[in-house]
Tab-separated table of C-alpha atoms in Angstrom:
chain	number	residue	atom	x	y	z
A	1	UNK	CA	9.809	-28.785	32.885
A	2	UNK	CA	10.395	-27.574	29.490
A	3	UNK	CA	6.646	-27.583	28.826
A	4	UNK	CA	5.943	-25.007	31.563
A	5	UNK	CA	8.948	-22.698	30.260
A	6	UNK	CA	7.985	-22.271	26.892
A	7	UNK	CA	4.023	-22.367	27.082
A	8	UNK	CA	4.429	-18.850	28.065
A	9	UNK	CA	4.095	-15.327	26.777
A	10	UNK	CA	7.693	-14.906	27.528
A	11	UNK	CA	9.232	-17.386	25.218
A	12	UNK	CA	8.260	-16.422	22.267
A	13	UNK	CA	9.344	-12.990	22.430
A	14	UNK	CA	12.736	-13.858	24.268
A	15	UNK	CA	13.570	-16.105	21.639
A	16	UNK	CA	12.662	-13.974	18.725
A	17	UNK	CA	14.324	-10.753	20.292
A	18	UNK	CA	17.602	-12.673	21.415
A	19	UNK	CA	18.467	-14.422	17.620
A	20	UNK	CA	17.419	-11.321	16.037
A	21	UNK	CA	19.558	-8.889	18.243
A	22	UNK	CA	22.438	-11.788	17.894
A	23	UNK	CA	22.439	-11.375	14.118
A	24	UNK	CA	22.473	-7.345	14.266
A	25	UNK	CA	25.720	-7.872	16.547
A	26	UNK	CA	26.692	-10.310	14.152
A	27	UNK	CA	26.491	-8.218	11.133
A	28	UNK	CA	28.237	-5.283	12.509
A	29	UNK	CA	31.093	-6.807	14.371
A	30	UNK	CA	31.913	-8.858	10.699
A	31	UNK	CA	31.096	-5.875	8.458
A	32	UNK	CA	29.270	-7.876	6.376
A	33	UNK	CA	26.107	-6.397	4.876
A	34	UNK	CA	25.012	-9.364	3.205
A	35	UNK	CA	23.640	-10.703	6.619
A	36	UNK	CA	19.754	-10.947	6.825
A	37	UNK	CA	18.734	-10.994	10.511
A	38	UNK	CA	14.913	-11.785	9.562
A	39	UNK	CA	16.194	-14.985	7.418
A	40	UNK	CA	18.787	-16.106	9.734
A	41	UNK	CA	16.327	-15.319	12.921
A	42	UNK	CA	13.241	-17.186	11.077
A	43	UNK	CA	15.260	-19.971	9.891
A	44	UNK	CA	16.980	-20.525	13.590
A	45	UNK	CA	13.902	-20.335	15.422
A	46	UNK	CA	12.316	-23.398	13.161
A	47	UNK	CA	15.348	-25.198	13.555
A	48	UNK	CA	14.975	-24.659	17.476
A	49	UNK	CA	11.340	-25.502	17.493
A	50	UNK	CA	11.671	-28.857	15.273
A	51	UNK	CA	15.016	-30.201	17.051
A	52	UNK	CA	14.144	-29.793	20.882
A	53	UNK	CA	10.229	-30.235	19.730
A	54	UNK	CA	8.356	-27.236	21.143
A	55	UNK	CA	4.897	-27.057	19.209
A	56	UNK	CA	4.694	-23.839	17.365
A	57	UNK	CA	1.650	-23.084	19.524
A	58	UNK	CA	4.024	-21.856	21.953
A	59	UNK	CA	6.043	-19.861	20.114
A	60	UNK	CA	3.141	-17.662	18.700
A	61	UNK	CA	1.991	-17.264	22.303
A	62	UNK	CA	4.454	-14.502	22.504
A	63	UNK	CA	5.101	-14.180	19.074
A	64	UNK	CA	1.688	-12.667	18.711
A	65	UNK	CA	2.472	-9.780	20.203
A	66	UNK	CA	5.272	-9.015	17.809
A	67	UNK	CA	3.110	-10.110	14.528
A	68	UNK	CA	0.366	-7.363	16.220
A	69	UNK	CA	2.732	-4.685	15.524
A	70	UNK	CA	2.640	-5.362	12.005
A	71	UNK	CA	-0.527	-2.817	11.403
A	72	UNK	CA	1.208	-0.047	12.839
A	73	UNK	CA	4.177	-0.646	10.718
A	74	UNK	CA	2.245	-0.330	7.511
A	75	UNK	CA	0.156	2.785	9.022
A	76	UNK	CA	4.338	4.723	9.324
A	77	UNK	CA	4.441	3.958	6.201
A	78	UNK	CA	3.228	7.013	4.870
A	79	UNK	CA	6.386	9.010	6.880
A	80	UNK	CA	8.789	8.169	4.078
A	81	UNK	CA	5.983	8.862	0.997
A	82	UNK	CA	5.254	12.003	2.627
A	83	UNK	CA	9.057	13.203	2.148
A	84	UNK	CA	9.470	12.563	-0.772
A	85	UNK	CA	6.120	14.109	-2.298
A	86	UNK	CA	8.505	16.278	-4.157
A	87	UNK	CA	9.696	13.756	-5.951
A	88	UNK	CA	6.332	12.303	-7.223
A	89	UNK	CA	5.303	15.674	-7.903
A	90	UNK	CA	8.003	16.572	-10.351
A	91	UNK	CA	8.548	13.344	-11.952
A	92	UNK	CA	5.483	12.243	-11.649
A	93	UNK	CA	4.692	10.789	-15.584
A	94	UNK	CA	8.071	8.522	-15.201
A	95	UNK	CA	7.695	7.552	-11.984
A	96	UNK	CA	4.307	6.351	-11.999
A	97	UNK	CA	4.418	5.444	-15.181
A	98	UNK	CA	7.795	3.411	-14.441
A	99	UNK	CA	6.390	2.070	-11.250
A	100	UNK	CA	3.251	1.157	-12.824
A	101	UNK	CA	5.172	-1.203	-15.258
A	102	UNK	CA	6.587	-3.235	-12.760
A	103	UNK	CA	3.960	-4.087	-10.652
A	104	UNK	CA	1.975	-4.952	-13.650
A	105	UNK	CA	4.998	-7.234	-15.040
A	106	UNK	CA	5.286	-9.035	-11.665
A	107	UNK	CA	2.061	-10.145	-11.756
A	108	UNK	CA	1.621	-11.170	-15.293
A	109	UNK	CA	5.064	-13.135	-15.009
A	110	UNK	CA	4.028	-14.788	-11.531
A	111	UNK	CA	1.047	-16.073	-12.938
A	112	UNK	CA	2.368	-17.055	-16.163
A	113	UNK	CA	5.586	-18.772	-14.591
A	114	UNK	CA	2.883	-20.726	-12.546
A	115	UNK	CA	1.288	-21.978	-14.964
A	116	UNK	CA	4.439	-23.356	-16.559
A	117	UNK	CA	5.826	-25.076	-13.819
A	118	UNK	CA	2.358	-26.243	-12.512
A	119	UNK	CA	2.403	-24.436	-9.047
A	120	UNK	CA	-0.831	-24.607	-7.483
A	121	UNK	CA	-3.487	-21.682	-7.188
A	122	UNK	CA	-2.660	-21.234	-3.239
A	123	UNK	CA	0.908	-21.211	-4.352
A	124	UNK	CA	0.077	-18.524	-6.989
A	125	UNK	CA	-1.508	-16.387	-4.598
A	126	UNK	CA	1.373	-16.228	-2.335
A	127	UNK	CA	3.544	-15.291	-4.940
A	128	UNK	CA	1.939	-12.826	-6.012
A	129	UNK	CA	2.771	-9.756	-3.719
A	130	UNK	CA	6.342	-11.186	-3.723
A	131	UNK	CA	8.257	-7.332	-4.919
A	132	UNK	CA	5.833	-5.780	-2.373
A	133	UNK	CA	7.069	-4.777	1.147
A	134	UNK	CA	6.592	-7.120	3.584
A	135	UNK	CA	4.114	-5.363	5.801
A	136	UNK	CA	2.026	-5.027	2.951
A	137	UNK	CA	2.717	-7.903	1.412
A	138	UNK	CA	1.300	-9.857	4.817
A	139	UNK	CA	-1.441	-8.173	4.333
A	140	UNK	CA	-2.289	-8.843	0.220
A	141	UNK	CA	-1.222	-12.339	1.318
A	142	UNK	CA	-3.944	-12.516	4.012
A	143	UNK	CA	-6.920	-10.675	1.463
A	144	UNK	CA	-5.941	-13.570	-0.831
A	145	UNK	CA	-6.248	-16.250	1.426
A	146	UNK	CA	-2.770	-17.104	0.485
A	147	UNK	CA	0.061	-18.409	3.044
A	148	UNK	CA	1.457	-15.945	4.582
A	149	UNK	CA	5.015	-17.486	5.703
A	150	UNK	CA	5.586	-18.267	2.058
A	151	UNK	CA	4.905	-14.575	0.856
A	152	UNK	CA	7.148	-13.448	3.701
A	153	UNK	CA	9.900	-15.486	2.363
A	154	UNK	CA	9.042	-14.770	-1.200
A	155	UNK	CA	9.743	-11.219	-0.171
A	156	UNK	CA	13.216	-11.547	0.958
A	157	UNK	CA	14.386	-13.666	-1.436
A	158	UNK	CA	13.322	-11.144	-4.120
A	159	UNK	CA	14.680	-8.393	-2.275
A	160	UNK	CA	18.149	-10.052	-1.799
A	161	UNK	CA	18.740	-10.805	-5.510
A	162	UNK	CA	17.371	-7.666	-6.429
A	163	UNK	CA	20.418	-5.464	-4.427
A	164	UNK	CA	22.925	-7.668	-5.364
A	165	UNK	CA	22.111	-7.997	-9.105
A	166	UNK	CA	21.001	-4.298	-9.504
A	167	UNK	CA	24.538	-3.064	-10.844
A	168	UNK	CA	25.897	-5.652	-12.875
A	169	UNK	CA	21.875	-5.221	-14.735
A	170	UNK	CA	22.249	-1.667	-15.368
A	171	UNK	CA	25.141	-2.009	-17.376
A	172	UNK	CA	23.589	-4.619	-19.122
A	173	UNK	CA	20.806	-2.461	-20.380
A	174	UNK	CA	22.481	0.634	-20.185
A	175	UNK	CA	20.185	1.851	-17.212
A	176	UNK	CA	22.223	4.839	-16.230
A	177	UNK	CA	19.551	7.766	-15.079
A	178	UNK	CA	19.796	7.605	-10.862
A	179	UNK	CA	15.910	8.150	-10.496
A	180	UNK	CA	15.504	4.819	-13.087
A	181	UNK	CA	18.059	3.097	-11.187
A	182	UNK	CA	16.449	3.987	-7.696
A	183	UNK	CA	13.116	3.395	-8.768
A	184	UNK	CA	13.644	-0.131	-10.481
A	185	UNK	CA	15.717	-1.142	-6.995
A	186	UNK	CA	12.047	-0.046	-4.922
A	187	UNK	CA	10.056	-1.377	-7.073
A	188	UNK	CA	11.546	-4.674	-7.377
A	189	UNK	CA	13.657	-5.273	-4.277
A	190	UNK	CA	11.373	-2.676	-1.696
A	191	UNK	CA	13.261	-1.973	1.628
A	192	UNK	CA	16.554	-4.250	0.497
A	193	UNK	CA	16.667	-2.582	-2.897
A	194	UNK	CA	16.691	0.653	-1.147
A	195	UNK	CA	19.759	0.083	1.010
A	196	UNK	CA	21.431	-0.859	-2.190
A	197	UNK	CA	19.769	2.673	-4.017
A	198	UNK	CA	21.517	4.844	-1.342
A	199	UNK	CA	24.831	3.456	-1.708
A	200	UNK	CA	24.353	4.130	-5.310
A	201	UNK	CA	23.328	7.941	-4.576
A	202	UNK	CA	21.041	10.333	-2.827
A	203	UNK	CA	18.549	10.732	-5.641
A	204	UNK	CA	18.404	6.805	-6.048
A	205	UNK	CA	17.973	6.578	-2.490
A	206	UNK	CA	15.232	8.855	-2.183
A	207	UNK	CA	13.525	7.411	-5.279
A	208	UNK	CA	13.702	3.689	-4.040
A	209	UNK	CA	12.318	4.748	-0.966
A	210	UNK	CA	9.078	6.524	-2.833
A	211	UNK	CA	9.008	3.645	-4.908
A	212	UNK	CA	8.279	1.273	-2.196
A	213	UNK	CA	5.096	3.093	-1.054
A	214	UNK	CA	3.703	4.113	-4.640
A	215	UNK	CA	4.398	0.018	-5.750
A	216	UNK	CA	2.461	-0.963	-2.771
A	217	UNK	CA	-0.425	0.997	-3.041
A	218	UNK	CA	-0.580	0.100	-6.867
A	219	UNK	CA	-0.018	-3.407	-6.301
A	220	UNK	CA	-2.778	-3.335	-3.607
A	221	UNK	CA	-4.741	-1.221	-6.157
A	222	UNK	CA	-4.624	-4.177	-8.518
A	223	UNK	CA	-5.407	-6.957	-6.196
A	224	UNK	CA	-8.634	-5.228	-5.259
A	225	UNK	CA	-9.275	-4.692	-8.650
A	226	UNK	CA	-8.573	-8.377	-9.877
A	227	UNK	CA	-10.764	-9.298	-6.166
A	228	UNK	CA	-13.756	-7.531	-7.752
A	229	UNK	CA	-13.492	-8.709	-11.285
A	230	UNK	CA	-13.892	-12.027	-9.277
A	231	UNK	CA	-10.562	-13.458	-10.611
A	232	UNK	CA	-9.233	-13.765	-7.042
B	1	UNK	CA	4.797	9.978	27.555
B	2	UNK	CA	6.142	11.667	24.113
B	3	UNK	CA	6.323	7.812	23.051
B	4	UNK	CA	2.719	7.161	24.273
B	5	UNK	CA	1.294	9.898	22.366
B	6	UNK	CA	2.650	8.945	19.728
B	7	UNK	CA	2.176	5.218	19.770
B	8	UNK	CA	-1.396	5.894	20.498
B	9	UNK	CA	-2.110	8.561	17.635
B	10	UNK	CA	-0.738	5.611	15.166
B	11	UNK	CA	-2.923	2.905	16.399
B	12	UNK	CA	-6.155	4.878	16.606
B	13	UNK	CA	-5.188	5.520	13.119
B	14	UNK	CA	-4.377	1.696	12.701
B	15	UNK	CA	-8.160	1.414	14.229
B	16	UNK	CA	-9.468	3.716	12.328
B	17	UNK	CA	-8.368	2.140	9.060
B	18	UNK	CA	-10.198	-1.410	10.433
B	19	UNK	CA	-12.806	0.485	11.370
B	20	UNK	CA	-13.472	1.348	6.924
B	21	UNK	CA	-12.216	-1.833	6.149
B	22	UNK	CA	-14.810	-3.975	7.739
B	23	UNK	CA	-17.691	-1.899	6.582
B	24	UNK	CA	-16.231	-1.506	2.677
B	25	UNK	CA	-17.404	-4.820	0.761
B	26	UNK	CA	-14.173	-5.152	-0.921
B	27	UNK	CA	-11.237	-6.937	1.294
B	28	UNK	CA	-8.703	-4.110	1.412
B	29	UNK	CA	-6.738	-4.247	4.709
B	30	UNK	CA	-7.161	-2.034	7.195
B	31	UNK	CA	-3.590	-1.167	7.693
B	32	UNK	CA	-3.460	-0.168	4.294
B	33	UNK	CA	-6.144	2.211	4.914
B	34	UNK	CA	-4.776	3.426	8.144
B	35	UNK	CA	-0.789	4.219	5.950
B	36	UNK	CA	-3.306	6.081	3.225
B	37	UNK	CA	-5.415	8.158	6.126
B	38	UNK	CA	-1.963	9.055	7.943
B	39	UNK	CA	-0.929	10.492	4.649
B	40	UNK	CA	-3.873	12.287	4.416
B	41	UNK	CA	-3.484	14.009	7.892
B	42	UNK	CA	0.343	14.577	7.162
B	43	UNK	CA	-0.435	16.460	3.821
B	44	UNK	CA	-2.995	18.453	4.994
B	45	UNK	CA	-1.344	19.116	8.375
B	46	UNK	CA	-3.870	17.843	10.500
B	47	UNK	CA	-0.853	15.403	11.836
B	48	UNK	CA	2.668	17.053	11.781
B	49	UNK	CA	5.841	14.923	11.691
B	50	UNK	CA	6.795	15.920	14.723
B	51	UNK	CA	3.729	13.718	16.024
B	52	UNK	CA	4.796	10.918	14.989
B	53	UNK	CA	8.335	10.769	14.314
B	54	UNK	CA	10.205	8.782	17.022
B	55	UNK	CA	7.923	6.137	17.669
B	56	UNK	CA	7.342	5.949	13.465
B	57	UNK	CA	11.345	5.939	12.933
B	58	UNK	CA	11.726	3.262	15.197
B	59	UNK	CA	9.090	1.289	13.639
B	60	UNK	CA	10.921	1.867	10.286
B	61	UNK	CA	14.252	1.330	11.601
B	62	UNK	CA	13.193	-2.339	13.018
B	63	UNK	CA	10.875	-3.129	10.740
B	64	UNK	CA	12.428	-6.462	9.859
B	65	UNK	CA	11.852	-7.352	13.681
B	66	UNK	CA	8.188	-7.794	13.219
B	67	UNK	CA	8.224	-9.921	10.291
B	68	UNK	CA	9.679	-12.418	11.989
B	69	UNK	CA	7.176	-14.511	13.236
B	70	UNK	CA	5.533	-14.225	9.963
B	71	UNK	CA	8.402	-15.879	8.418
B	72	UNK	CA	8.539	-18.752	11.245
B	73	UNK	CA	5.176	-19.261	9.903
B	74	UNK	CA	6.192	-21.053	7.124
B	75	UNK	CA	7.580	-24.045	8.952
B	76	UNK	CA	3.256	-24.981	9.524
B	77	UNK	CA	2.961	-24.569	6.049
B	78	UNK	CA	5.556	-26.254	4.280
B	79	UNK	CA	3.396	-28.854	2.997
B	80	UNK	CA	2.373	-26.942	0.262
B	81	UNK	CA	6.251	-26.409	-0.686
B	82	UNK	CA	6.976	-29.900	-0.653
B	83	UNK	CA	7.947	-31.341	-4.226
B	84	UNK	CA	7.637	-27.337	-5.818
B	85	UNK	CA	10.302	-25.791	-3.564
B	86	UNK	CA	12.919	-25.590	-7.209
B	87	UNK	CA	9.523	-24.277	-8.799
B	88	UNK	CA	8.714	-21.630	-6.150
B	89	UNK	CA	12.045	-20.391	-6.445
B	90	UNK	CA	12.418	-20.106	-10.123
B	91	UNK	CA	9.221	-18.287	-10.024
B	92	UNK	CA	10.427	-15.806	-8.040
B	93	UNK	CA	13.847	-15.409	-9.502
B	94	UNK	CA	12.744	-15.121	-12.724
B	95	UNK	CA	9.956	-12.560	-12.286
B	96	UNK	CA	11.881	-10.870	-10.057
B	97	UNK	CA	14.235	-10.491	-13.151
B	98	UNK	CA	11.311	-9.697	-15.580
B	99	UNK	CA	10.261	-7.286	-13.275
B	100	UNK	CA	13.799	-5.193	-12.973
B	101	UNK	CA	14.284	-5.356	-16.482
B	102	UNK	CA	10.613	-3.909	-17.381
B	103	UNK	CA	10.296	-1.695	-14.685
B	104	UNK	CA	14.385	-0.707	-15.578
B	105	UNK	CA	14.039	0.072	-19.267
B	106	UNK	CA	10.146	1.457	-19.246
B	107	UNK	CA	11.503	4.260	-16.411
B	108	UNK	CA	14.167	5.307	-18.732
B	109	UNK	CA	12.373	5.396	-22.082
B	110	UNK	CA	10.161	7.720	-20.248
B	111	UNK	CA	12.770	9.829	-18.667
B	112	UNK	CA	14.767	10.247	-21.943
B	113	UNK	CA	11.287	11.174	-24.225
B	114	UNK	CA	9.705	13.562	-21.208
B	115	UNK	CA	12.955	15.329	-20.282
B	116	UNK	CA	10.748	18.337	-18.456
B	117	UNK	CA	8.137	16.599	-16.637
């Protein structure tokens, strides 16, 4: 009986929509931020699909049609960049300059750290786009041949220790300008860095969220590039 | 019918963006493409935010939603985690580290020695 429940188109999306608007309802009735519906939502529905044994097959029946709306996710992408071309435009040397930094330090210390602890190419390559946002950083994964599901996770790992470590590393270093401070949180830590950016302020909220796009298009920018050196 | 207007101006852009992909010899995706041609149209006016706006700030708003099944993905691939799961993590605490300290310190050199650009 269970077989002809969840071999359907239905399941899949049921399942996916009903943990992930429980978590939502979860996070606002307990106030507490911290609360990552994709992890918790991800991580329950593997726990469901292992424990009552329902091949994964069946889950990405429906699932598929969520996963297809991951194109036109990147494509609004550009909404965000677009208001906050101001920005760019008058800060443009720091910013990209700033931005340009980043992207090229997380992928000289992914591939270095890989080395060093012996992770394996395929490993590598889904490392790689791990500061990126995840829309994009699906779709780096997939030019790379890398695993997808391990970039995802990648992703929000980075981006939750990026927000919650943000503060106590400016005062370290004496970070103290709001458009460094919102542009290391979107460079690093993308969309989760930026939530943490606005509570900081409305310029470091508006610079994380310009910092996402311009990191993504650079890191995609130097994928290519390494793709066509044939290092990739 | 606002929504569907709107939905479908985004994925013939999403299209659109597959459509140069597959005939450029270098993999970039599509998608990519189709975020960079949007911005195009919304900077030259071709495409006005009012276009796109609901259906795009819903997108935005959920985005998390849509990565889910990506992230159930893993659970086919964990073979490649097993015995470098403390590795994999390292890795990407410590560059994500690297990374906020770089990107961090560069931004503010440059702010403090370019204070008019």
């Amino acid at each position: 009986m269970t077989e002809t429940l969840t071999n359907t188109h239905l399941f899949g999306i049921l399942l996916t929509l009903g943990l992930y608007y429980g978590c939502l309802w979860l996070r606002k009735r307990l106030q507490k931020n911290y609360i990552n519906p994709l992890l918790i939502s991800a991580f329950l529905i593997i726990i469901i699909l292992t424990q009552v044994q329902i091949p994964y097959e069946h889950y990405t029946k429906g699932a598929n049609f969520i996963h297809a709306f991951l194109g036109p996710v990147t494509v609004v992408l550009a909404l965000p960049l677009y208001r906050q071309r101001k920005l760019l435009v008058q800060h443009k040397f720091s910013i990209l300059g700033g931005i340009f930094s980043g992207v090229a330090a997380s992928f000289i210390s992914v591939i270095v750290l890989c080395r060093v602890f012996h992770l394996n190419e395929i490993l590598e390559r889904s490392l790689i786009p791990h500061s990126v946002t995840t829309p994009i950083g699906i779709a780096v994964s997939n030019s790379l041949e890398a695993i997808e599901g391990i970039t995802v996770i990648s992703i929000i790992i980075t981006g939750l220790l990026g927000a919650s470590i943000a503060k106590i590393l400016y005062r370290i270093l004496r970070i103290t300008h709001p458009i460094a401070k919102g542009l290391t949180l979107g460079t690093s830590a993308h969309v989760l860095g930026t939530t943490k950016a606005i509570e900081m302020g409305e310029t470091e909220g508006a610079v994380s969220s310009l910092a996402i796009g311009v990191a993504a298009i650079t890191t995609v920018i130097m994928v290519t590039v390494l793709q066509v050196w044939g290092l990739y | 019918m606002k929504i569907f207007k709107q939905l479908l101006i985004i994925l013939v852009i999403n299209f659109a963006g597959e459509l140069i992909s597959e005939t450029l010899s270098e993999p970039l995706p599509g998608s990519i493409i189709g975020m960079l041609i949007l911005l195009i149209l919304l900077l030259t006016g071709l495409v006005k935010e009012k276009h796109i706006a609901e259906t795009a700030t819903f997108l935005l708003d959920n985005m998390p939603f849509f990565f889910i099944p990506a992230g159930v993905s893993v659970m086919v691939s964990y073979q490649f985690l097993d015995g470098h799961l403390a590795a994999t993590i390292s890795t990407i605490v410590l560059s994500t580290l690297f990374v906020m300290i770089v990107t961090g310190l560069v931004t503010q050199f440059l702010i403090k020695s370019k204070k008019d650009d």
